[in-house]
Each structure stands twice: as C-alpha cells, then as structure tokens.
GROMACS .gro file of N, CA and C in nm:
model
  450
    1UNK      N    1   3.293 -17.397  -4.198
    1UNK     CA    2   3.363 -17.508  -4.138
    1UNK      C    3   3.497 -17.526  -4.210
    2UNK      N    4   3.632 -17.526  -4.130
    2UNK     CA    5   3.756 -17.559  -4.189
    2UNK      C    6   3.741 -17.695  -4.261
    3UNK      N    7   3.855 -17.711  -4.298
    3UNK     CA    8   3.862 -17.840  -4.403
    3UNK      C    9   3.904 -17.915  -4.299
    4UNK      N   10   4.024 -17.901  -4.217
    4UNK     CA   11   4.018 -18.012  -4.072
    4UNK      C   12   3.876 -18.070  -3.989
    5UNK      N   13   3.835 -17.965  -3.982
    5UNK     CA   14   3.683 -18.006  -3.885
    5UNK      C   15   3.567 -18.088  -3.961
    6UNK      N   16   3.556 -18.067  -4.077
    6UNK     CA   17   3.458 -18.121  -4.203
    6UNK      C   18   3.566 -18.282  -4.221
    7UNK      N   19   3.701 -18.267  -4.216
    7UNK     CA   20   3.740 -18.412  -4.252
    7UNK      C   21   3.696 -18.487  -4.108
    8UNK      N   22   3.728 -18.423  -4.041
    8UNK     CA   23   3.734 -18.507  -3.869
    8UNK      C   24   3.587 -18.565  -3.878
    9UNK      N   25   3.489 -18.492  -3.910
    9UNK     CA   26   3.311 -18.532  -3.894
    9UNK      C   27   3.322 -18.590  -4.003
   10UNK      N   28   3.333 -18.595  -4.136
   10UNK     CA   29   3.344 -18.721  -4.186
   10UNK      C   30   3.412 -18.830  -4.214
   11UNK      N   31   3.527 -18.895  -4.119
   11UNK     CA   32   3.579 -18.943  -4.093
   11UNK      C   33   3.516 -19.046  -3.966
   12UNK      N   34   3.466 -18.925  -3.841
   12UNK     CA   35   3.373 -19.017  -3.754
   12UNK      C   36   3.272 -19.122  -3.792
   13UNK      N   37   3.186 -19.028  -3.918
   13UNK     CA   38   3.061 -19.050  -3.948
   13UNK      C   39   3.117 -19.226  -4.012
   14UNK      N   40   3.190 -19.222  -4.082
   14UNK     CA   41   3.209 -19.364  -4.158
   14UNK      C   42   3.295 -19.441  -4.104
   15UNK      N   43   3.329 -19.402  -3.921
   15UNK     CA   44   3.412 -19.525  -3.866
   15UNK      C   45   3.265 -19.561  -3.790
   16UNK      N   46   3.167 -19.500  -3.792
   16UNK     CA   47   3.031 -19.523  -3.720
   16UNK      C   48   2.932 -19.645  -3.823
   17UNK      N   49   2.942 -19.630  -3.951
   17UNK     CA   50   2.894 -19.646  -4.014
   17UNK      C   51   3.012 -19.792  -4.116
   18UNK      N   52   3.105 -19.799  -4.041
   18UNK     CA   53   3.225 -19.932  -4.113
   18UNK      C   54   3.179 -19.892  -4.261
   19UNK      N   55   3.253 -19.776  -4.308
   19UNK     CA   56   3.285 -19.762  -4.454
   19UNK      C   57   3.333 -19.874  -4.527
   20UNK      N   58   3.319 -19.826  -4.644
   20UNK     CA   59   3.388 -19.944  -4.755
   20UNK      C   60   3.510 -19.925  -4.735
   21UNK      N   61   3.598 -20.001  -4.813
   21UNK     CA   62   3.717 -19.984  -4.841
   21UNK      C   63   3.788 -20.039  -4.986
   22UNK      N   64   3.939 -20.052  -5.003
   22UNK     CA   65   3.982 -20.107  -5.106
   22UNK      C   66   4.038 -20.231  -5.043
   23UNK      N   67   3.983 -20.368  -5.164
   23UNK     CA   68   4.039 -20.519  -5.060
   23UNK      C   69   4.067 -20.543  -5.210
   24UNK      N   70   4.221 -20.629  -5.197
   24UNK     CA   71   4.331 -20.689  -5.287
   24UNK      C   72   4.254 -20.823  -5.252
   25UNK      N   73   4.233 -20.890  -5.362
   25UNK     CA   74   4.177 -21.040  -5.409
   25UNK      C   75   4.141 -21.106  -5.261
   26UNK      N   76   4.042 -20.996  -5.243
   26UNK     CA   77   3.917 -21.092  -5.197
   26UNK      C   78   3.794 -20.915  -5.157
   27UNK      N   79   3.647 -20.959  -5.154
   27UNK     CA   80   3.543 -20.910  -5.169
   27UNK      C   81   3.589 -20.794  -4.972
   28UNK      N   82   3.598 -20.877  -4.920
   28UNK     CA   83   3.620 -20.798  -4.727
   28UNK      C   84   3.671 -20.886  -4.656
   29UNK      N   85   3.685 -20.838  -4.540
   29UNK     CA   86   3.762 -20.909  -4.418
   29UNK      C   87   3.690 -21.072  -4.410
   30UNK      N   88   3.786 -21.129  -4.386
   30UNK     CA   89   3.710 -21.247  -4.350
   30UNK      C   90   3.666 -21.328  -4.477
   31UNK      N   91   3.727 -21.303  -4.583
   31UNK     CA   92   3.685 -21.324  -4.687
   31UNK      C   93   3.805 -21.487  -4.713
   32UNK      N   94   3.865 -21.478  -4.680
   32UNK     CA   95   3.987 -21.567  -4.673
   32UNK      C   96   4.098 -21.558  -4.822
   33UNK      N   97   4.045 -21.459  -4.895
   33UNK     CA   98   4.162 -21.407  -5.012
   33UNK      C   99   4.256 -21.292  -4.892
   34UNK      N  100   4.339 -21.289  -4.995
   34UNK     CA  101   4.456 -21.166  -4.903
   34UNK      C  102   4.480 -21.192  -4.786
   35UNK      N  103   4.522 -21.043  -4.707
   35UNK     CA  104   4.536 -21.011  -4.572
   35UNK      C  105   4.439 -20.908  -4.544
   36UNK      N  106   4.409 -20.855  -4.622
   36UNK     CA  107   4.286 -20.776  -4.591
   36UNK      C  108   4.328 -20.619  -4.592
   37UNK      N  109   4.496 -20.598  -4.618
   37UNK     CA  110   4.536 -20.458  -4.678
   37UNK      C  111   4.543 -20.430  -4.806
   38UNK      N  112   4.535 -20.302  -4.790
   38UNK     CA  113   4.560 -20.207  -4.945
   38UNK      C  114   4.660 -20.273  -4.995
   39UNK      N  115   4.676 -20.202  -5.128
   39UNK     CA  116   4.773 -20.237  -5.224
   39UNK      C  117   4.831 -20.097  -5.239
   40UNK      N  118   4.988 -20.070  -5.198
   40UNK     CA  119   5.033 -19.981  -5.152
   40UNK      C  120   5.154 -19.981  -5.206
   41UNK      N  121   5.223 -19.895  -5.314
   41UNK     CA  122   5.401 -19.874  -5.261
   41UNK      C  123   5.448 -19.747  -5.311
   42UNK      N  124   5.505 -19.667  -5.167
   42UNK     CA  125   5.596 -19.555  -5.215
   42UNK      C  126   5.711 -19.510  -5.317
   43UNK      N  127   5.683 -19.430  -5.348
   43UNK     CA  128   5.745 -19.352  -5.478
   43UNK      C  129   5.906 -19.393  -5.452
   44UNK      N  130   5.944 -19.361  -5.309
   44UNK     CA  131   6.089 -19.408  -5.262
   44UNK      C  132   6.105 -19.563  -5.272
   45UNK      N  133   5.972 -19.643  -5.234
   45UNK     CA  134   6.050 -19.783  -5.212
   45UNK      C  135   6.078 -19.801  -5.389
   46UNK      N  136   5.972 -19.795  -5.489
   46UNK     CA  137   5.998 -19.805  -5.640
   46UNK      C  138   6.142 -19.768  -5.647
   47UNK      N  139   6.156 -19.629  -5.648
   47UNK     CA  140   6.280 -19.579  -5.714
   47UNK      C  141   6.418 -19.690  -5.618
   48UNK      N  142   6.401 -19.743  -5.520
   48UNK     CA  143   6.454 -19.793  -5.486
   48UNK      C  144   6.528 -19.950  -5.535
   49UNK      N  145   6.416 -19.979  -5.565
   49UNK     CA  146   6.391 -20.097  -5.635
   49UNK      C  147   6.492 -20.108  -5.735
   50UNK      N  148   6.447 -20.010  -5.860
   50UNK     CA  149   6.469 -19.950  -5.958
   50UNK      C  150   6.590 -19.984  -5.946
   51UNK      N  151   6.659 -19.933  -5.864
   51UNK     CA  152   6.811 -19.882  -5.860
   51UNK      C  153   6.904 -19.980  -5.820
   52UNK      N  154   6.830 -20.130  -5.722
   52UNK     CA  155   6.875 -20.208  -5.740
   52UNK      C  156   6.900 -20.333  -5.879
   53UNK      N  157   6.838 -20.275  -5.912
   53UNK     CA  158   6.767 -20.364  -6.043
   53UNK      C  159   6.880 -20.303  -6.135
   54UNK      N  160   6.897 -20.199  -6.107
   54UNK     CA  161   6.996 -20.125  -6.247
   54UNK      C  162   7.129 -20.155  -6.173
   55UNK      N  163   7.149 -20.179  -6.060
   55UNK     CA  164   7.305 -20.209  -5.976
   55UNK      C  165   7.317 -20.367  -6.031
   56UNK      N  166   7.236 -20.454  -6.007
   56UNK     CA  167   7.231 -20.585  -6.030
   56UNK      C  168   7.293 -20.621  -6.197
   57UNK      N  169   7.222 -20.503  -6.317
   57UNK     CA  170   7.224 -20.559  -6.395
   57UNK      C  171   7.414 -20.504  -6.440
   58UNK      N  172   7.448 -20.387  -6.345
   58UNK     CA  173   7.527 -20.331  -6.380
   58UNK      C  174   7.647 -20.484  -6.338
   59UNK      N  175   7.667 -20.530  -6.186
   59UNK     CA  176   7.736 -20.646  -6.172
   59UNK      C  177   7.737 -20.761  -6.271
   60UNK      N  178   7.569 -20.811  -6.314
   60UNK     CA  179   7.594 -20.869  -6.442
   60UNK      C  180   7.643 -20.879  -6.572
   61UNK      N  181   7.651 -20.761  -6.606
   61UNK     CA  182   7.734 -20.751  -6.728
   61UNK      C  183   7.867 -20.763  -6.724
   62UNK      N  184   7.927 -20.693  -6.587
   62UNK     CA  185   8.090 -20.697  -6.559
   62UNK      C  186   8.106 -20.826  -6.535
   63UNK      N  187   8.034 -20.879  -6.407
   63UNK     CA  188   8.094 -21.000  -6.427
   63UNK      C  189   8.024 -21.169  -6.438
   64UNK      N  190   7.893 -21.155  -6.485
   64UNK     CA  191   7.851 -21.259  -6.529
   64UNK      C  192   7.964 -21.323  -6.713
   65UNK      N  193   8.028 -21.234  -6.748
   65UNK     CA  194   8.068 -21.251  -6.824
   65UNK      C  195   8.240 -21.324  -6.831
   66UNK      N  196   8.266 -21.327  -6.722
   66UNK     CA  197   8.408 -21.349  -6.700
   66UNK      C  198   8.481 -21.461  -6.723
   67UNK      N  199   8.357 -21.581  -6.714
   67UNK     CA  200   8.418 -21.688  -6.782
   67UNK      C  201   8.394 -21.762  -6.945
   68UNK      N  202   8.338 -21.626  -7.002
   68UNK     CA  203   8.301 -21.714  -7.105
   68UNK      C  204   8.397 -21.721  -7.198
   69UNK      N  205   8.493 -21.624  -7.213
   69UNK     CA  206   8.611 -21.614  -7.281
   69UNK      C  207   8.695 -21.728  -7.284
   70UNK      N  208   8.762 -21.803  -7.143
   70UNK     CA  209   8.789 -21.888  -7.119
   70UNK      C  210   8.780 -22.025  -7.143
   71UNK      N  211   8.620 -22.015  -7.136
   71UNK     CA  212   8.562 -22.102  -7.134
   71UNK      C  213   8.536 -22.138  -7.335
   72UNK      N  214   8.506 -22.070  -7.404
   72UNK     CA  215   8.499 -22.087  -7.501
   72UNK      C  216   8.602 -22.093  -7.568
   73UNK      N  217   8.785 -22.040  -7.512
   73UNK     CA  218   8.920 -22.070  -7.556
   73UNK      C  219   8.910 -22.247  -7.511
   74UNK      N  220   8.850 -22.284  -7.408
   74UNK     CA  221   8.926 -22.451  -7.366
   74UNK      C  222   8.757 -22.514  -7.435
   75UNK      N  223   8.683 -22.462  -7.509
   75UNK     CA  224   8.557 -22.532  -7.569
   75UNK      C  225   8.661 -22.582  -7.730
   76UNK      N  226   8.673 -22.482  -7.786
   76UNK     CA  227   8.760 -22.466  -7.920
   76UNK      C  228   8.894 -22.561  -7.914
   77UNK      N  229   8.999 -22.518  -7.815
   77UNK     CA  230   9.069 -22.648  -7.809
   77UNK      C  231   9.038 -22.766  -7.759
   78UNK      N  232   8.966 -22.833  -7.683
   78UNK     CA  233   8.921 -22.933  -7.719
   78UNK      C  234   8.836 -22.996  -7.822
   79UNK      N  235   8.766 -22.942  -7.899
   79UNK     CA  236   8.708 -22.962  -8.036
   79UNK      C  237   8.838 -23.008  -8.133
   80UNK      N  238   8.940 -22.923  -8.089
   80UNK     CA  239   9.005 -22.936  -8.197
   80UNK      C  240   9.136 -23.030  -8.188
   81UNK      N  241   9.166 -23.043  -8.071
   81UNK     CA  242   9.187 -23.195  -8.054
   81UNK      C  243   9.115 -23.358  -8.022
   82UNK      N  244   8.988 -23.327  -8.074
   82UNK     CA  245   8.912 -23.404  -8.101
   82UNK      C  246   8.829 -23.477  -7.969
   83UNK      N  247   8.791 -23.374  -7.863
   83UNK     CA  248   8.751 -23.450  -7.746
   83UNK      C  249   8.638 -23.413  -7.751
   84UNK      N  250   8.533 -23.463  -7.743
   84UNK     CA  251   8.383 -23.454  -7.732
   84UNK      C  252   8.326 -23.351  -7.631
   85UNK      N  253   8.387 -23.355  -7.508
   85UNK     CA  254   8.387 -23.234  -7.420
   85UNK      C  255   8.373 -23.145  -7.484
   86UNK      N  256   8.467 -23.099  -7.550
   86UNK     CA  257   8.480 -22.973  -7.636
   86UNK      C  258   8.379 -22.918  -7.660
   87UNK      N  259   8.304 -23.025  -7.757
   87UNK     CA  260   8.163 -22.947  -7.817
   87UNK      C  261   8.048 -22.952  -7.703
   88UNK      N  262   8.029 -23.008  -7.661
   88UNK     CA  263   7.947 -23.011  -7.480
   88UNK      C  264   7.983 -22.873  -7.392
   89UNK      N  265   8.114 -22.848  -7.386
   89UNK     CA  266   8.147 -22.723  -7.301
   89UNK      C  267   8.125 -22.618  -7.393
   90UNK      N  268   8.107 -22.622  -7.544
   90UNK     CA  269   8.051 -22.537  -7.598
   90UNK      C  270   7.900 -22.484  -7.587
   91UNK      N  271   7.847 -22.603  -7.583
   91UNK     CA  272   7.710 -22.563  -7.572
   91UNK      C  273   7.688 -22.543  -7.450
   92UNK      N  274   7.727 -22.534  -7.343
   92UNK     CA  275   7.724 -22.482  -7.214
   92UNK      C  276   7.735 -22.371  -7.228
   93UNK      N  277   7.887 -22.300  -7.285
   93UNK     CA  278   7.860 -22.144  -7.268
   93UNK      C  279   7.776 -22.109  -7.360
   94UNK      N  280   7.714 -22.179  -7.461
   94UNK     CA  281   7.589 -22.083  -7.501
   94UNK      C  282   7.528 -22.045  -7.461
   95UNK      N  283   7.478 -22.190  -7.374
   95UNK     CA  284   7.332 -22.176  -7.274
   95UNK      C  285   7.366 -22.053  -7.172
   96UNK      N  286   7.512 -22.045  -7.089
   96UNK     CA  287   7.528 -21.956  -7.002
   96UNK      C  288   7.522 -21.761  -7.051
   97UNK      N  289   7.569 -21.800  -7.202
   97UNK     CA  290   7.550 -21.671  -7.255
   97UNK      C  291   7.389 -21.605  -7.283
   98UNK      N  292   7.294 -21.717  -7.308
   98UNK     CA  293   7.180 -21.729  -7.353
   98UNK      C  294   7.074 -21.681  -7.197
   99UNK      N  295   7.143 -21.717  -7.093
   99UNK     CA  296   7.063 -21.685  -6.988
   99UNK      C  297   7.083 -21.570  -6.953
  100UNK      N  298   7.235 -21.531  -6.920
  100UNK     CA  299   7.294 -21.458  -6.901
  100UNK      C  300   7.209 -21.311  -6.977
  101UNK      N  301   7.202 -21.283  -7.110
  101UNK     CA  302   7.127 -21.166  -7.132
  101UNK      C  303   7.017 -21.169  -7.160
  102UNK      N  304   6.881 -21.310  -7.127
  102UNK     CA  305   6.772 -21.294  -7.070
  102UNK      C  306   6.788 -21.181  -6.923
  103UNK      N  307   6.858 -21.206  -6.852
  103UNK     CA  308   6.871 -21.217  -6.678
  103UNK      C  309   6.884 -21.056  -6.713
  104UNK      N  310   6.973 -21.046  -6.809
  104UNK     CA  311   7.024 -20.915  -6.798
  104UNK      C  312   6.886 -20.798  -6.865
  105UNK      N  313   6.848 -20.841  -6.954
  105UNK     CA  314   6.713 -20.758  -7.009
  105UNK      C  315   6.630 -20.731  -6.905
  106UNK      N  316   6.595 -20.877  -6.825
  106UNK     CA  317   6.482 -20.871  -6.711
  106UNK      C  318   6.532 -20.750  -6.642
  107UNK      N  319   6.647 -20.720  -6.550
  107UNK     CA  320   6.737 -20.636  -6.468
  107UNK      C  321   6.675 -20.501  -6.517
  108UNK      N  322   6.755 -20.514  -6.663
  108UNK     CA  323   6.724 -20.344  -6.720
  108UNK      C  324   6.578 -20.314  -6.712
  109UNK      N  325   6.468 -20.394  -6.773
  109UNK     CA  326   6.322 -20.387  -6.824
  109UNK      C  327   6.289 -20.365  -6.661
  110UNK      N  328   6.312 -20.407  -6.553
  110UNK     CA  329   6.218 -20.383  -6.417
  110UNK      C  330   6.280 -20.246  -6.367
  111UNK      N  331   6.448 -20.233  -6.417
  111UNK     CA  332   6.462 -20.070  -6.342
  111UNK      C  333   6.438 -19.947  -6.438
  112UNK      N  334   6.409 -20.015  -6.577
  112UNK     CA  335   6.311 -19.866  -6.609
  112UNK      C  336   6.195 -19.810  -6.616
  113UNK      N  337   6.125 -19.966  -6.555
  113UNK     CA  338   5.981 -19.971  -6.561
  113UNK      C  339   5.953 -19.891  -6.409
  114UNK      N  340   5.993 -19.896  -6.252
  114UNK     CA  341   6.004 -19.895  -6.198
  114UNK      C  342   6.042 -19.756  -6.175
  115UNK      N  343   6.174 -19.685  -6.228
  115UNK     CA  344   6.215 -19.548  -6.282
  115UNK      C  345   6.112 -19.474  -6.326
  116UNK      N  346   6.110 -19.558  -6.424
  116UNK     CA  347   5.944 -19.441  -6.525
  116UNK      C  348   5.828 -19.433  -6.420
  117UNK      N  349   5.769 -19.573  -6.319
  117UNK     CA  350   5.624 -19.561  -6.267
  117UNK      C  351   5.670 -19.462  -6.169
  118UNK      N  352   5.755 -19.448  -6.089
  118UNK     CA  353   5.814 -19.374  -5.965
  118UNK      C  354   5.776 -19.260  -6.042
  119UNK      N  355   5.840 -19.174  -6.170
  119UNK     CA  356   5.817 -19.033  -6.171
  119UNK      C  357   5.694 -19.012  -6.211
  120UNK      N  358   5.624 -19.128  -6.290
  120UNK     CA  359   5.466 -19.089  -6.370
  120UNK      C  360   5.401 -19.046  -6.239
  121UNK      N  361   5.398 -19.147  -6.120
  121UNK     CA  362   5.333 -19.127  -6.035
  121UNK      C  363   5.338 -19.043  -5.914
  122UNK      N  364   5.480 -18.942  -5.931
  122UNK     CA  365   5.494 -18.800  -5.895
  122UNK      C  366   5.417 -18.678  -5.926
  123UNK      N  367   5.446 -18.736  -6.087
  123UNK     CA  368   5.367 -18.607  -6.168
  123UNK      C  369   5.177 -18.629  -6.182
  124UNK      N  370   5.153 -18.765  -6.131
  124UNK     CA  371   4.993 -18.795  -6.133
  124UNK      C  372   4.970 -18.706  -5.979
  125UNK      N  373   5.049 -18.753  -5.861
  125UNK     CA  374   4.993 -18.683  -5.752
  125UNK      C  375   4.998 -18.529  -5.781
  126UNK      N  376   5.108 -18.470  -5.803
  126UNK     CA  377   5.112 -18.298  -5.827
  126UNK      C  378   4.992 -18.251  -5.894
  127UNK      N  379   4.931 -18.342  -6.027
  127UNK     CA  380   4.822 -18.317  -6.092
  127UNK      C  381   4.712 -18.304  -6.026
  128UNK      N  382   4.679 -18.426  -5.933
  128UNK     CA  383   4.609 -18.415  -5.817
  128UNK      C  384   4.632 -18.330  -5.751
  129UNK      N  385   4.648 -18.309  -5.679
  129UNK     CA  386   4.704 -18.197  -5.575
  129UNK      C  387   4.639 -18.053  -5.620
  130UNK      N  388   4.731 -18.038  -5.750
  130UNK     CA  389   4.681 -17.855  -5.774
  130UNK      C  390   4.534 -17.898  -5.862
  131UNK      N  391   4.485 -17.980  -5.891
  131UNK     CA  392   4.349 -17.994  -5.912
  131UNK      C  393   4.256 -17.962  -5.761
  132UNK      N  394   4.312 -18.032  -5.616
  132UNK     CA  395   4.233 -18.044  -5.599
  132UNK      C  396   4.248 -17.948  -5.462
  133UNK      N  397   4.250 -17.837  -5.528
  133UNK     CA  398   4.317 -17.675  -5.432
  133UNK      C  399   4.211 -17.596  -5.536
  134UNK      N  400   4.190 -17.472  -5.450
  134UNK     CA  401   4.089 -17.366  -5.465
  134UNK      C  402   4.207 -17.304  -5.554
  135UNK      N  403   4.141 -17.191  -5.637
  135UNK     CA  404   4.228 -17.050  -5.738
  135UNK      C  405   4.304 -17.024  -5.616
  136UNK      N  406   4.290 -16.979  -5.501
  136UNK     CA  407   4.391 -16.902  -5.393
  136UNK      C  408   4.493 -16.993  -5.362
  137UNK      N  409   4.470 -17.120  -5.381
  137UNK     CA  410   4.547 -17.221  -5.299
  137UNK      C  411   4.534 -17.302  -5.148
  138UNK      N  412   4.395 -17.266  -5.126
  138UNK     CA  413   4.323 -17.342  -5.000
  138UNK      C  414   4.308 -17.496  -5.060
  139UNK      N  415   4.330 -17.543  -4.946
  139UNK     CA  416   4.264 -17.676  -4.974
  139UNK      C  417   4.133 -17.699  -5.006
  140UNK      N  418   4.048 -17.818  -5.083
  140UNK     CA  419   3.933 -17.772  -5.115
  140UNK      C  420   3.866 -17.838  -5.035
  141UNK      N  421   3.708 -17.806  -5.004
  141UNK     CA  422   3.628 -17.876  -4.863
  141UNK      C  423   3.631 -18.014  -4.933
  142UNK      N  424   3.621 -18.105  -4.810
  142UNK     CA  425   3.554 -18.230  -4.808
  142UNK      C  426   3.429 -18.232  -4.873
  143UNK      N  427   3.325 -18.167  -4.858
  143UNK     CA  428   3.163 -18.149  -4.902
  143UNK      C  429   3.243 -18.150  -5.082
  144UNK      N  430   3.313 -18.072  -5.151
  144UNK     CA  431   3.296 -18.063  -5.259
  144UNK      C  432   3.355 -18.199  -5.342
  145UNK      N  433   3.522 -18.196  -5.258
  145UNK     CA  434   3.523 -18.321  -5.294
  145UNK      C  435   3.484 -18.472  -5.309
  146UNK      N  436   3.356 -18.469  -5.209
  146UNK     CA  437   3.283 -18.580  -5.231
  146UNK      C  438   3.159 -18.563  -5.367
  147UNK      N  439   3.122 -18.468  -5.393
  147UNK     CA  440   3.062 -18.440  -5.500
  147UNK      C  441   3.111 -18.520  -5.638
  148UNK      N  442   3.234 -18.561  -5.649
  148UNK     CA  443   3.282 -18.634  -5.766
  148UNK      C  444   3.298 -18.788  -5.764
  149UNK      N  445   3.239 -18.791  -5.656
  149UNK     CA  446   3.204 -18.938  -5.617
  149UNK      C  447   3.116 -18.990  -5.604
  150UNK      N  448   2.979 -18.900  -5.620
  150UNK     CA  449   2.873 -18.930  -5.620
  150UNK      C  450   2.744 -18.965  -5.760
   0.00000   0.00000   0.00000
C-alpha cells in the first residue's frame, strides 16, 4: 500500500471515529475556553514579525530621540535662571529617555527572539523530515509512523 492510500484510510477511519485533537485553553469544542483552533504560526508570518519589530526599533532610535537634546538645552536654562519648570522639564526628559530605551529593548528582544524561533524551527522541521524518510528517501508508511505513538 502507497503512503497516499494508507494516509487516505487512516484519515477516513478517524473522521469516522471524531479523533482527538490539539485544543488551546480549553479540554474540546464546546468547552467555552478558546475558539476551538490550533495554535499555529508560520515560519514567514514570525520572520515577519521579526522584521517589523527590528524596523520599529530602527525608527525609534532615529527618532524617538529628537527632542531630547532640546529639550534638555531649555531644561538647563531654565534651572539656571531660576524657574522651577526647568527642573520639572528635566525630569520629563528623563522619564521620556527612561521609556524610550525600555520600548527600545522590548523592539530589539521580540525581533531576535522571533528571528532565532523562525530559523530554530526550520532546522526542527528539516530534522523531522529526513528523520522521517526511509535510507532511499521514500516517505515513510503511516503504519510505522504511528508506531511512535503508541
């Protein structure tokens, strides 16, 4: 029996039989956790992600930064002509500097995390894959591969 014809019959057999499945926070359908789909995301949407995340942080650095120069030249002269503002608009651009490369770590930390899971999980499927191929390079039966599940 080909490996098409052996998947097709067991494929019937467990839409006959309402197989299990994988359910995201909740036990099955009707369960009222989730929606009742997998937990799913392509290697493209990640790297995608990724790349916004590294564009984002790239705009932040250029120009989340643009007024602090400014802003900390008219913090200093007013301090130093004695206006209370002064030291108030100081501690503003701290705080803005202070968020500012939280925001910016978060940016970097999700597009290399995101970078890295995208290729780990290239090189996990390939692993799979030529694991789960005969010495010639046939695909391997259904019958065997259920054997590691049992």
């Amino acid at each position: 029996m080909s490996f098409d014809e052996e998947w097709a019959a067991l494929v019937a057999k467990a839409s006959e039989q309402g197989g299990a499945g994988t359910w995201l926070n909740e036990s099955g359908p009707g369960d009222g956790g989730g929606d009742g789909h997998d937990l799913s995301a392509a290697q493209d949407e990640l790297g995608a992600i990724g790349h916004d995340a590294h564009v984002l942080f790239g705009r932040l650095r250029r120009d989340g930064d643009v007024a602090r120069e400014s802003s900390g030249g008219a913090a200093t002269a007013l301090k130093n002509a004695n206006f209370t503002l002064g030291e108030e608009l100081g501690i503003t651009v701290g705080v803005w500097d202070s968020q500012l490369r939280t925001l910016l770590q978060s940016c970097a930390h999700i597009s290399n995390h995101l970078d890295y899971s995208a290729k780990a999980y290239a090189g996990q499927d390939k692993e799979i894959e030529a694991r789960m191929r005969r010495r010639d390079g046939s695909a391997m039966p259904v019958s065997e591969i259920e054997r590691y599940y049992r």
